[in-house]
mmCIF file of C-alpha atoms and ligand atoms in Angstrom:
data_model
loop_
_atom_site.group_PDB
_atom_site.id
_atom_site.type_symbol
_atom_site.label_atom_id
_atom_site.label_comp_id
_atom_site.label_asym_id
_atom_site.label_seq_id
_atom_site.Cartn_x
_atom_site.Cartn_y
_atom_site.Cartn_z
ATOM 1 C CA MET A 1 217.932 148.121 56.298
ATOM 2 C CA GLY A 2 220.525 145.686 57.622
ATOM 3 C CA GLY A 3 220.978 147.062 61.153
ATOM 4 C CA THR A 4 224.326 148.886 61.333
ATOM 5 C CA GLU A 5 223.294 151.850 59.107
ATOM 6 C CA GLU A 6 222.123 153.994 62.001
ATOM 7 C CA ARG A 7 225.365 153.478 63.787
ATOM 8 C CA TYR A 8 227.376 154.916 60.904
ATOM 9 C CA ILE A 9 224.945 157.857 60.597
ATOM 10 C CA ARG A 10 225.241 158.467 64.324
ATOM 11 C CA GLU A 11 228.983 158.486 64.128
ATOM 12 C CA ALA A 12 228.781 161.179 61.454
ATOM 13 C CA PHE A 13 226.583 163.255 63.705
ATOM 14 C CA GLU A 14 228.797 162.638 66.772
ATOM 15 C CA LYS A 15 231.889 163.741 64.864
ATOM 16 C CA ASN A 16 229.767 166.638 63.399
ATOM 17 C CA TRP A 17 230.908 165.424 59.999
ATOM 18 C CA ILE A 18 227.642 166.197 58.109
ATOM 19 C CA ALA A 19 229.412 168.039 55.277
ATOM 20 C CA PRO A 20 229.604 166.337 51.951
ATOM 21 C CA LEU A 21 232.718 164.221 52.460
ATOM 22 C CA GLY A 22 234.053 162.258 55.359
ATOM 23 C CA GLU A 23 234.893 158.787 56.683
ATOM 24 C CA ASN A 24 231.613 157.196 55.561
ATOM 25 C CA VAL A 25 232.173 158.221 51.947
ATOM 26 C CA ASP A 26 235.697 156.788 51.990
ATOM 27 C CA LYS A 27 234.692 153.555 53.662
ATOM 28 C CA PHE A 28 231.707 153.068 51.386
ATOM 29 C CA GLU A 29 233.972 153.471 48.383
ATOM 30 C CA GLN A 30 236.430 150.975 49.810
ATOM 31 C CA ALA A 31 233.737 148.426 50.491
ATOM 32 C CA LEU A 32 232.403 148.804 46.904
ATOM 33 C CA SER A 33 235.938 148.617 45.505
ATOM 34 C CA GLU A 34 236.541 145.316 47.355
ATOM 35 C CA LYS A 35 233.296 143.931 45.849
ATOM 36 C CA LEU A 36 234.406 145.038 42.348
ATOM 37 C CA ASP A 37 237.870 143.494 41.905
ATOM 38 C CA GLY A 38 239.583 146.480 43.451
ATOM 39 C CA SER A 39 238.187 148.944 40.879
ATOM 40 C CA GLY A 40 238.219 152.678 41.498
ATOM 41 C CA VAL A 41 234.879 153.870 42.800
ATOM 42 C CA ALA A 42 233.431 157.366 43.096
ATOM 43 C CA VAL A 43 230.136 157.596 44.993
ATOM 44 C CA VAL A 44 227.721 160.201 43.828
ATOM 45 C CA ASN A 45 224.153 161.374 44.570
ATOM 46 C CA ALA A 46 222.434 159.295 41.872
ATOM 47 C CA GLY A 47 223.087 156.593 39.244
ATOM 48 C CA THR A 48 221.965 159.131 36.635
ATOM 49 C CA ALA A 49 224.696 161.532 37.810
ATOM 50 C CA ALA A 50 227.263 158.714 37.480
ATOM 51 C CA MET A 51 226.060 158.040 33.948
ATOM 52 C CA HIS A 52 226.339 161.699 33.183
ATOM 53 C CA LEU A 53 229.915 161.817 34.469
ATOM 54 C CA ALA A 54 230.857 158.600 32.514
ATOM 55 C CA LEU A 55 229.754 160.294 29.244
ATOM 56 C CA ILE A 56 231.548 163.582 30.115
ATOM 57 C CA LEU A 57 234.716 161.625 30.827
ATOM 58 C CA LEU A 58 234.431 159.879 27.465
ATOM 59 C CA GLY A 59 234.163 163.298 25.845
ATOM 60 C CA VAL A 60 230.630 162.669 24.597
ATOM 61 C CA GLY A 61 229.242 166.034 23.385
ATOM 62 C CA SER A 62 226.943 167.798 21.178
ATOM 63 C CA GLY A 63 225.923 165.755 18.115
ATOM 64 C CA ASP A 64 227.864 162.635 19.076
ATOM 65 C CA GLU A 65 225.986 159.341 18.741
ATOM 66 C CA VAL A 66 225.765 156.917 21.647
ATOM 67 C CA LEU A 67 224.541 153.405 21.075
ATOM 68 C CA VAL A 68 222.374 152.420 24.054
ATOM 69 C CA SER A 69 220.141 149.649 25.172
ATOM 70 C CA ASP A 70 216.488 150.253 24.157
ATOM 71 C CA PHE A 71 215.085 148.063 26.965
ATOM 72 C CA THR A 72 216.045 150.148 30.034
ATOM 73 C CA PHE A 73 215.069 152.768 32.568
ATOM 74 C CA ILE A 74 215.104 156.386 31.463
ATOM 75 C CA GLY A 75 218.084 157.225 33.784
ATOM 76 C CA THR A 76 220.329 155.418 31.270
ATOM 77 C CA VAL A 77 219.305 157.702 28.489
ATOM 78 C CA ASN A 78 218.661 161.125 29.882
ATOM 79 C CA PRO A 79 222.368 161.873 30.460
ATOM 80 C CA ILE A 80 223.018 161.436 26.739
ATOM 81 C CA LEU A 81 220.494 164.119 26.137
ATOM 82 C CA TYR A 82 222.036 166.379 28.825
ATOM 83 C CA GLN A 83 225.185 166.305 26.700
ATOM 84 C CA GLY A 84 223.342 167.304 23.572
ATOM 85 C CA ALA A 85 224.297 163.909 22.066
ATOM 86 C CA ILE A 86 222.175 161.511 20.017
ATOM 87 C CA PRO A 87 220.872 158.258 21.498
ATOM 88 C CA VAL A 88 220.786 155.371 19.138
ATOM 89 C CA PHE A 89 218.641 152.624 20.528
ATOM 90 C CA ILE A 90 219.671 148.956 20.152
ATOM 91 C CA ASP A 91 217.013 146.376 20.786
ATOM 92 C CA SER A 92 217.326 143.227 22.963
ATOM 93 C CA SER A 93 218.051 139.590 22.423
ATOM 94 C CA MET A 94 215.549 137.132 23.894
ATOM 95 C CA LYS A 95 218.590 135.233 25.266
ATOM 96 C CA THR A 96 219.147 137.724 28.083
ATOM 97 C CA TRP A 97 216.638 140.487 27.425
ATOM 98 C CA ASN A 98 219.656 142.767 27.116
ATOM 99 C CA MET A 99 221.339 144.417 24.098
ATOM 100 C CA ASP A 100 221.486 142.066 21.042
ATOM 101 C CA PRO A 101 225.144 141.888 19.962
ATOM 102 C CA ALA A 102 224.327 141.126 16.347
ATOM 103 C CA LEU A 103 222.104 144.210 16.206
ATOM 104 C CA LEU A 104 224.749 146.275 17.961
ATOM 105 C CA GLU A 105 227.255 145.314 15.253
ATOM 106 C CA GLU A 106 224.805 146.060 12.472
ATOM 107 C CA ALA A 107 224.131 149.472 14.017
ATOM 108 C CA ILE A 108 227.844 150.255 14.230
ATOM 109 C CA THR A 109 228.553 149.478 10.545
ATOM 110 C CA ASP A 110 225.419 151.268 9.423
ATOM 111 C CA ARG A 111 226.265 154.417 11.479
ATOM 112 C CA MET A 112 229.772 154.362 10.065
ATOM 113 C CA LYS A 113 228.405 153.938 6.578
ATOM 114 C CA LYS A 114 226.273 156.971 7.171
ATOM 115 C CA GLY A 115 229.479 158.883 8.015
ATOM 116 C CA LYS A 116 229.591 158.884 11.823
ATOM 117 C CA LYS A 117 231.447 156.634 14.182
ATOM 118 C CA PRO A 118 229.535 156.177 17.409
ATOM 119 C CA LYS A 119 231.262 157.831 20.367
ATOM 120 C CA ALA A 120 230.247 155.332 23.029
ATOM 121 C CA ILE A 121 228.228 152.175 23.746
ATOM 122 C CA VAL A 122 226.080 151.992 26.870
ATOM 123 C CA VAL A 123 224.977 148.439 27.714
ATOM 124 C CA VAL A 124 222.525 147.679 30.542
ATOM 125 C CA ASP A 125 222.231 144.587 32.724
ATOM 126 C CA ILE A 126 218.445 144.711 33.100
ATOM 127 C CA TYR A 127 216.862 143.310 36.312
ATOM 128 C CA GLY A 128 220.291 142.085 37.405
ATOM 129 C CA MET A 129 220.940 139.834 34.342
ATOM 130 C CA PRO A 130 224.376 140.353 32.806
ATOM 131 C CA ALA A 131 224.305 141.317 29.163
ATOM 132 C CA GLU A 132 226.326 139.097 26.741
ATOM 133 C CA MET A 133 229.495 140.823 27.894
ATOM 134 C CA ASP A 134 231.917 138.603 25.976
ATOM 135 C CA ARG A 135 230.400 139.424 22.575
ATOM 136 C CA ILE A 136 229.549 143.027 23.397
ATOM 137 C CA GLY A 137 232.967 143.690 24.840
ATOM 138 C CA GLY A 138 234.456 142.052 21.740
ATOM 139 C CA ILE A 139 232.515 144.263 19.317
ATOM 140 C CA ALA A 140 233.459 147.420 21.264
ATOM 141 C CA GLU A 141 237.056 146.489 21.141
ATOM 142 C CA LYS A 142 236.895 145.480 17.401
ATOM 143 C CA TYR A 143 235.542 148.937 16.462
ATOM 144 C CA GLY A 144 237.521 150.881 19.125
ATOM 145 C CA ILE A 145 234.419 152.313 20.793
ATOM 146 C CA PRO A 146 234.468 152.755 24.528
ATOM 147 C CA LEU A 147 231.904 150.750 26.507
ATOM 148 C CA VAL A 148 229.917 151.878 29.577
ATOM 149 C CA GLU A 149 228.162 149.309 31.629
ATOM 150 C CA ASP A 150 224.898 150.439 33.349
ATOM 151 C CA ALA A 151 224.987 148.051 36.338
ATOM 152 C CA ALA A 152 222.467 150.148 38.235
ATOM 153 C CA GLU A 153 220.393 146.922 38.812
ATOM 154 C CA SER A 154 223.193 144.345 38.822
ATOM 155 C CA LEU A 155 225.425 144.993 41.877
ATOM 156 C CA GLY A 156 226.243 141.492 43.056
ATOM 157 C CA SER A 157 225.775 139.888 39.619
ATOM 158 C CA SER A 158 228.638 138.538 37.560
ATOM 159 C CA PHE A 159 229.475 137.304 34.089
ATOM 160 C CA ASP A 160 232.064 134.558 33.767
ATOM 161 C CA GLY A 161 233.217 135.304 37.333
ATOM 162 C CA ARG A 162 233.777 138.970 36.708
ATOM 163 C CA PRO A 163 231.527 141.277 38.679
ATOM 164 C CA CYS A 164 229.030 143.441 36.888
ATOM 165 C CA GLY A 165 229.940 147.096 36.950
ATOM 166 C CA THR A 166 233.597 146.213 35.970
ATOM 167 C CA PHE A 167 233.141 145.642 32.351
ATOM 168 C CA GLY A 168 234.087 148.310 29.780
ATOM 169 C CA ALA A 169 235.838 151.635 30.417
ATOM 170 C CA MET A 170 233.369 152.596 33.147
ATOM 171 C CA GLY A 171 230.430 151.186 35.083
ATOM 172 C CA VAL A 172 227.532 152.847 36.760
ATOM 173 C CA LEU A 173 225.713 151.696 39.984
ATOM 174 C CA SER A 174 222.554 153.041 41.596
ATOM 175 C CA PHE A 175 221.530 153.043 45.268
ATOM 176 C CA ASN A 176 218.060 154.429 44.675
ATOM 177 C CA GLY A 177 215.409 153.278 47.114
ATOM 178 C CA ASN A 178 214.237 150.462 45.009
ATOM 179 C CA LYS A 179 217.632 148.828 44.188
ATOM 180 C CA ILE A 180 219.321 145.767 45.620
ATOM 181 C CA ILE A 181 221.005 147.986 48.209
ATOM 182 C CA THR A 182 220.070 151.653 48.862
ATOM 183 C CA THR A 183 221.309 154.804 50.406
ATOM 184 C CA SER A 184 217.783 156.235 49.821
ATOM 185 C CA GLY A 185 219.274 157.952 46.727
ATOM 186 C CA GLY A 186 222.748 157.588 45.286
ATOM 187 C CA GLY A 187 225.017 156.085 42.732
ATOM 188 C CA ALA A 188 228.621 155.286 41.892
ATOM 189 C CA LEU A 189 230.956 155.488 38.950
ATOM 190 C CA VAL A 190 233.242 152.482 38.696
ATOM 191 C CA SER A 191 236.431 152.119 36.663
ATOM 192 C CA ARG A 192 239.380 149.723 36.716
ATOM 193 C CA ASN A 193 241.381 152.790 35.928
ATOM 194 C CA HIS A 194 241.694 154.575 39.344
ATOM 195 C CA ASP A 195 242.592 157.810 37.633
ATOM 196 C CA VAL A 196 239.150 157.793 35.941
ATOM 197 C CA ALA A 197 237.437 157.429 39.276
ATOM 198 C CA SER A 198 239.563 160.291 40.731
ATOM 199 C CA ARG A 199 238.595 162.409 37.818
ATOM 200 C CA ALA A 200 234.899 161.646 38.436
ATOM 201 C CA ARG A 201 235.335 162.640 42.099
ATOM 202 C CA PHE A 202 236.887 165.881 40.967
ATOM 203 C CA LEU A 203 234.104 166.711 38.478
ATOM 204 C CA ALA A 204 231.450 165.743 41.033
ATOM 205 C CA SER A 205 232.938 168.248 43.454
ATOM 206 C CA GLN A 206 232.421 171.300 41.256
ATOM 207 C CA ALA A 207 235.875 170.632 39.702
ATOM 208 C CA ARG A 208 237.458 172.325 42.740
ATOM 209 C CA GLU A 209 241.265 172.354 42.760
ATOM 210 C CA GLU A 210 243.273 171.863 45.925
ATOM 211 C CA ALA A 211 243.674 175.357 47.303
ATOM 212 C CA LEU A 212 242.525 177.268 50.289
ATOM 213 C CA HIS A 213 240.538 179.669 48.119
ATOM 214 C CA PHE A 214 237.936 178.370 45.566
ATOM 215 C CA GLU A 215 239.896 177.534 42.480
ATOM 216 C CA HIS A 216 238.133 175.819 39.518
ATOM 217 C CA SER A 217 239.633 174.647 36.269
ATOM 218 C CA ALA A 218 236.719 173.011 34.451
ATOM 219 C CA VAL A 219 232.952 172.849 34.373
ATOM 220 C CA GLY A 220 232.055 170.864 37.471
ATOM 221 C CA TYR A 221 228.946 169.381 39.076
ATOM 222 C CA ASN A 222 227.560 169.076 42.572
ATOM 223 C CA TYR A 223 227.170 165.342 42.347
ATOM 224 C CA ARG A 224 229.047 164.006 45.392
ATOM 225 C CA MET A 225 227.257 161.661 47.887
ATOM 226 C CA SER A 226 226.820 163.104 51.442
ATOM 227 C CA ASN A 227 228.602 161.554 54.294
ATOM 228 C CA ILE A 228 225.180 160.832 55.943
ATOM 229 C CA LEU A 229 223.912 158.757 53.057
ATOM 230 C CA ALA A 230 227.272 157.024 52.612
ATOM 231 C CA GLY A 231 226.769 155.864 56.239
ATOM 232 C CA ILE A 232 223.588 153.939 55.076
ATOM 233 C CA GLY A 233 225.696 152.608 52.183
ATOM 234 C CA ARG A 234 228.391 151.222 54.485
ATOM 235 C CA GLY A 235 225.813 149.364 56.577
ATOM 236 C CA GLN A 236 224.134 148.122 53.411
ATOM 237 C CA MET A 237 227.339 146.643 52.079
ATOM 238 C CA GLU A 238 227.471 144.394 55.093
ATOM 239 C CA VAL A 239 224.196 142.788 53.937
ATOM 240 C CA LEU A 240 224.684 142.834 50.171
ATOM 241 C CA ASP A 241 225.453 139.125 49.939
ATOM 242 C CA GLN A 242 222.340 138.308 52.062
ATOM 243 C CA ARG A 243 220.237 140.503 49.832
ATOM 244 C CA VAL A 244 221.454 138.806 46.701
ATOM 245 C CA ALA A 245 220.801 135.406 48.293
ATOM 246 C CA ALA A 246 217.294 136.466 49.277
ATOM 247 C CA HIS A 247 216.437 137.723 45.745
ATOM 248 C CA ARG A 248 217.830 134.621 44.246
ATOM 249 C CA ALA A 249 215.804 132.496 46.722
ATOM 250 C CA ASN A 250 212.613 134.338 45.625
ATOM 251 C CA ASN A 251 213.475 133.578 42.013
ATOM 252 C CA GLU A 252 214.051 129.953 42.800
ATOM 253 C CA TYR A 253 210.668 129.791 44.590
ATOM 254 C CA TYR A 254 208.860 131.257 41.688
ATOM 255 C CA ARG A 255 210.500 128.896 39.179
ATOM 256 C CA ASN A 256 209.465 125.982 41.285
ATOM 257 C CA ALA A 257 205.942 127.200 41.809
ATOM 258 C CA LEU A 258 205.186 128.400 38.328
ATOM 259 C CA GLY A 259 207.640 126.716 36.003
ATOM 260 C CA ASP A 260 205.152 124.097 34.933
ATOM 261 C CA ILE A 261 202.700 126.741 33.382
ATOM 262 C CA SER A 262 202.854 126.306 29.690
ATOM 263 C CA GLY A 263 204.152 129.302 27.732
ATOM 264 C CA LEU A 264 205.312 131.074 30.914
ATOM 265 C CA VAL A 265 209.133 131.686 30.679
ATOM 266 C CA PHE A 266 211.552 133.414 33.128
ATOM 267 C CA GLN A 267 214.310 135.815 32.298
ATOM 268 C CA THR A 268 217.209 133.360 32.509
ATOM 269 C CA GLY A 269 220.908 133.358 31.809
ATOM 270 C CA PRO A 270 221.744 131.336 28.663
ATOM 271 C CA ASP A 271 224.421 129.349 30.520
ATOM 272 C CA GLY A 272 226.347 129.031 33.767
ATOM 273 C CA ARG A 273 228.578 132.048 33.140
ATOM 274 C CA TYR A 274 225.578 134.308 33.799
ATOM 275 C CA PHE A 275 225.089 134.955 37.572
ATOM 276 C CA SER A 276 222.132 137.268 38.130
ATOM 277 C CA ASN A 277 221.317 138.827 41.512
ATOM 278 C CA TYR A 278 217.688 138.471 40.351
ATOM 279 C CA TRP A 279 217.032 141.892 41.650
ATOM 280 C CA LEU A 280 213.605 141.389 40.134
ATOM 281 C CA THR A 281 212.077 138.146 39.005
ATOM 282 C CA THR A 282 210.511 138.762 35.711
ATOM 283 C CA ILE A 283 208.333 136.538 33.508
ATOM 284 C CA LEU A 284 207.036 136.474 29.997
ATOM 285 C CA PHE A 285 203.736 134.941 28.800
ATOM 286 C CA THR A 286 204.432 133.399 25.409
ATOM 287 C CA ALA A 287 201.521 130.999 24.776
ATOM 288 C CA PRO A 288 199.432 131.916 21.748
ATOM 289 C CA GLY A 289 196.377 133.878 22.932
ATOM 290 C CA SER A 290 198.047 134.972 26.155
ATOM 291 C CA GLU A 291 198.924 138.476 24.835
ATOM 292 C CA ASP A 292 197.171 140.160 27.722
ATOM 293 C CA ALA A 293 198.112 137.623 30.381
ATOM 294 C CA ALA A 294 200.642 139.979 31.979
ATOM 295 C CA ARG A 295 198.111 142.711 32.375
ATOM 296 C CA THR A 296 195.518 140.222 33.720
ATOM 297 C CA VAL A 297 197.856 138.851 36.295
ATOM 298 C CA CYS A 298 199.038 142.349 37.333
ATOM 299 C CA ALA A 299 195.385 143.301 37.860
ATOM 300 C CA ALA A 300 194.587 140.214 39.796
ATOM 301 C CA LEU A 301 197.521 140.868 42.123
ATOM 302 C CA GLY A 302 196.627 144.580 42.426
ATOM 303 C CA LYS A 303 193.162 143.568 43.562
ATOM 304 C CA GLU A 304 194.836 141.778 46.494
ATOM 305 C CA LYS A 305 196.876 144.887 47.166
ATOM 306 C CA ILE A 306 200.059 143.181 45.908
ATOM 307 C CA ASP A 307 202.403 145.297 43.751
ATOM 308 C CA SER A 308 203.586 144.056 40.383
ATOM 309 C CA ARG A 309 204.535 146.060 37.310
ATOM 310 C CA PRO A 310 204.862 145.562 33.535
ATOM 311 C CA VAL A 311 208.436 145.353 32.385
ATOM 312 C CA MET A 312 210.324 148.362 31.028
ATOM 313 C CA LYS A 313 208.626 150.369 28.338
ATOM 314 C CA PRO A 314 211.210 150.522 25.577
ATOM 315 C CA MET A 315 212.937 153.820 25.010
ATOM 316 C CA HIS A 316 211.865 153.947 21.332
ATOM 317 C CA GLN A 317 208.220 153.811 22.527
ATOM 318 C CA GLN A 318 208.621 156.877 24.730
ATOM 319 C CA SER A 319 206.920 159.764 22.964
ATOM 320 C CA PHE A 320 209.757 162.331 23.529
ATOM 321 C CA LEU A 321 212.422 159.858 22.299
ATOM 322 C CA ALA A 322 210.582 158.329 19.256
ATOM 323 C CA HIS A 323 212.355 160.494 16.732
ATOM 324 C CA TRP A 324 215.896 159.181 17.494
ATOM 325 C CA PRO A 325 217.469 156.405 15.488
ATOM 326 C CA ALA A 326 216.627 152.853 16.572
ATOM 327 C CA TYR A 327 217.795 149.400 15.488
ATOM 328 C CA LEU A 328 214.798 147.179 16.335
ATOM 329 C CA ASN A 329 213.922 143.485 16.060
ATOM 330 C CA GLY A 330 210.673 143.502 18.014
ATOM 331 C CA VAL A 331 212.020 141.893 21.199
ATOM 332 C CA ALA A 332 211.641 144.865 23.505
ATOM 333 C CA ASP A 333 208.162 145.449 22.167
ATOM 334 C CA THR A 334 207.246 141.808 22.963
ATOM 335 C CA LEU A 335 208.752 141.965 26.406
ATOM 336 C CA PHE A 336 206.830 145.154 27.168
ATOM 337 C CA ALA A 337 203.524 143.715 25.939
ATOM 338 C CA GLN A 338 203.841 140.339 27.559
ATOM 339 C CA GLY A 339 206.287 140.674 30.421
ATOM 340 C CA LEU A 340 205.681 141.107 34.168
ATOM 341 C CA CYS A 341 207.877 142.010 37.164
ATOM 342 C CA LEU A 342 206.823 139.830 40.133
ATOM 343 C CA PRO A 343 207.166 141.033 43.721
ATOM 344 C CA SER A 344 210.823 140.532 44.514
ATOM 345 C CA GLY A 345 211.708 142.212 47.770
ATOM 346 C CA SER A 346 214.131 140.601 50.102
ATOM 347 C CA MET A 347 211.645 140.736 52.920
ATOM 348 C CA LEU A 348 209.104 138.373 51.238
ATOM 349 C CA LYS A 349 208.235 135.369 53.403
ATOM 350 C CA GLU A 350 207.470 131.955 52.101
ATOM 351 C CA SER A 351 203.791 132.528 53.038
ATOM 352 C CA ASP A 352 203.869 135.759 50.888
ATOM 353 C CA LEU A 353 205.303 133.798 47.937
ATOM 354 C CA GLU A 354 202.820 131.065 48.347
ATOM 355 C CA ARG A 355 199.980 133.616 48.321
ATOM 356 C CA ILE A 356 201.407 135.436 45.246
ATOM 357 C CA THR A 357 202.000 132.369 43.132
ATOM 358 C CA GLY A 358 198.518 131.114 44.046
ATOM 359 C CA ILE A 359 196.967 134.324 42.673
ATOM 360 C CA VAL A 360 199.163 134.245 39.551
ATOM 361 C CA ARG A 361 198.222 130.642 38.819
ATOM 362 C CA LYS A 362 194.548 131.265 39.304
ATOM 363 C CA ALA A 363 194.551 134.381 37.127
ATOM 364 C CA ILE A 364 196.264 132.573 34.222
ATOM 365 C CA LEU A 365 194.363 129.282 34.438
ATOM 366 C CA ARG A 366 191.004 131.153 34.605
ATOM 367 C CA LYS A 367 191.743 132.744 31.227
HETATM 368 C C1 LIG B 401 217.855 153.102 38.641
HETATM 369 C C2 LIG B 401 218.503 153.065 37.271
HETATM 370 C C3 LIG B 401 219.260 154.091 36.781
HETATM 371 C C4 LIG B 401 219.311 155.505 37.531
HETATM 372 O O1 LIG B 401 219.711 155.458 38.796
HETATM 373 P P1 LIG B 401 219.187 156.609 39.822
HETATM 374 O O2 LIG B 401 220.047 156.298 40.999
HETATM 375 O O3 LIG B 401 217.793 156.392 40.067
HETATM 376 O O4 LIG B 401 219.554 157.878 39.240
HETATM 377 C C5 LIG B 401 219.862 153.952 35.585
HETATM 378 N N1 LIG B 401 219.807 152.823 34.848
HETATM 379 C C6 LIG B 401 219.036 151.839 35.346
HETATM 380 C C7 LIG B 401 218.968 150.607 34.475
HETATM 381 C C8 LIG B 401 218.345 151.870 36.457
HETATM 382 O O5 LIG B 401 217.634 150.868 36.886
#
């Protein structure tokens, strides 16, 4: 926490404004909007809920196909299934670890040849790294398919000066407990079109019309963020820039301390247009014979009671999703087999980082 969160929560209690909406919700949305080029923002109770609303707003329904990043967290994909739609998984490029634009285009033409034009594209900025937004945006435009950006992990990142979350028709943010800022649980739908954000607010409030009695004109959802949690969000927005700086400083430390190890590569933006918040610092062991290095290092850190974690298990490898169409090139499989998320919290001290990198180095060199 940054320090002012409790004040905003206390204010809500003092004004007895515990009910779903209130000043904290409005102010949190305003602060996010300012960070996101003045976009419309609707805060909700989870990133997954925001993704669900985004798909509903695009009219994604039963049997529709949605092209989606394969290398992601399940929260990106479940809402496609809530809608009875078909996820079509698109593998990553080693350039960013995000959706491979060439494979995306191949998938679009192939799906169209099979008689079905995809209804939407959902692209993820994994671990804070922007996807190749120029190419993916261009492809989406070329084929007239709406784009949703899953920026759950990339608040504070940008591509070519434009903030992550603002690409495509809609963006999705998450404020889950583990994200760069948190409301303990929460999310947001972002759109440059303010009417879209208003519509999301409406659907997230049980599609309740303005009337004294309960008047409803559509299927709605109870997805709005509470005024209490939005108070945490307001306080967190005041420290977002500090958080991004701290995560980027961790990344810098790791690069300096481990960069000389042969075959060890960091997830890195291909050029200066990619500005990652480095929510997590992630590495890949590529040296021949180092296939199990990620697991070895993870175990060595675990023995010292230090948390690390393999990178995302690709969606096409999840047993309950394995039957859906997938356009694969082996990159996500390689990332999962050989990649590792290093401890990346903003509270890490230099002495912590020194200790972590010492253990990593020892575990690799012992092999
Ligand atoms: C966290 C996350 C989500 C889901 O957000 P919740 O707030 O946990 O529902 C979706 N996509 C990605 C990439 C995430 O990291």
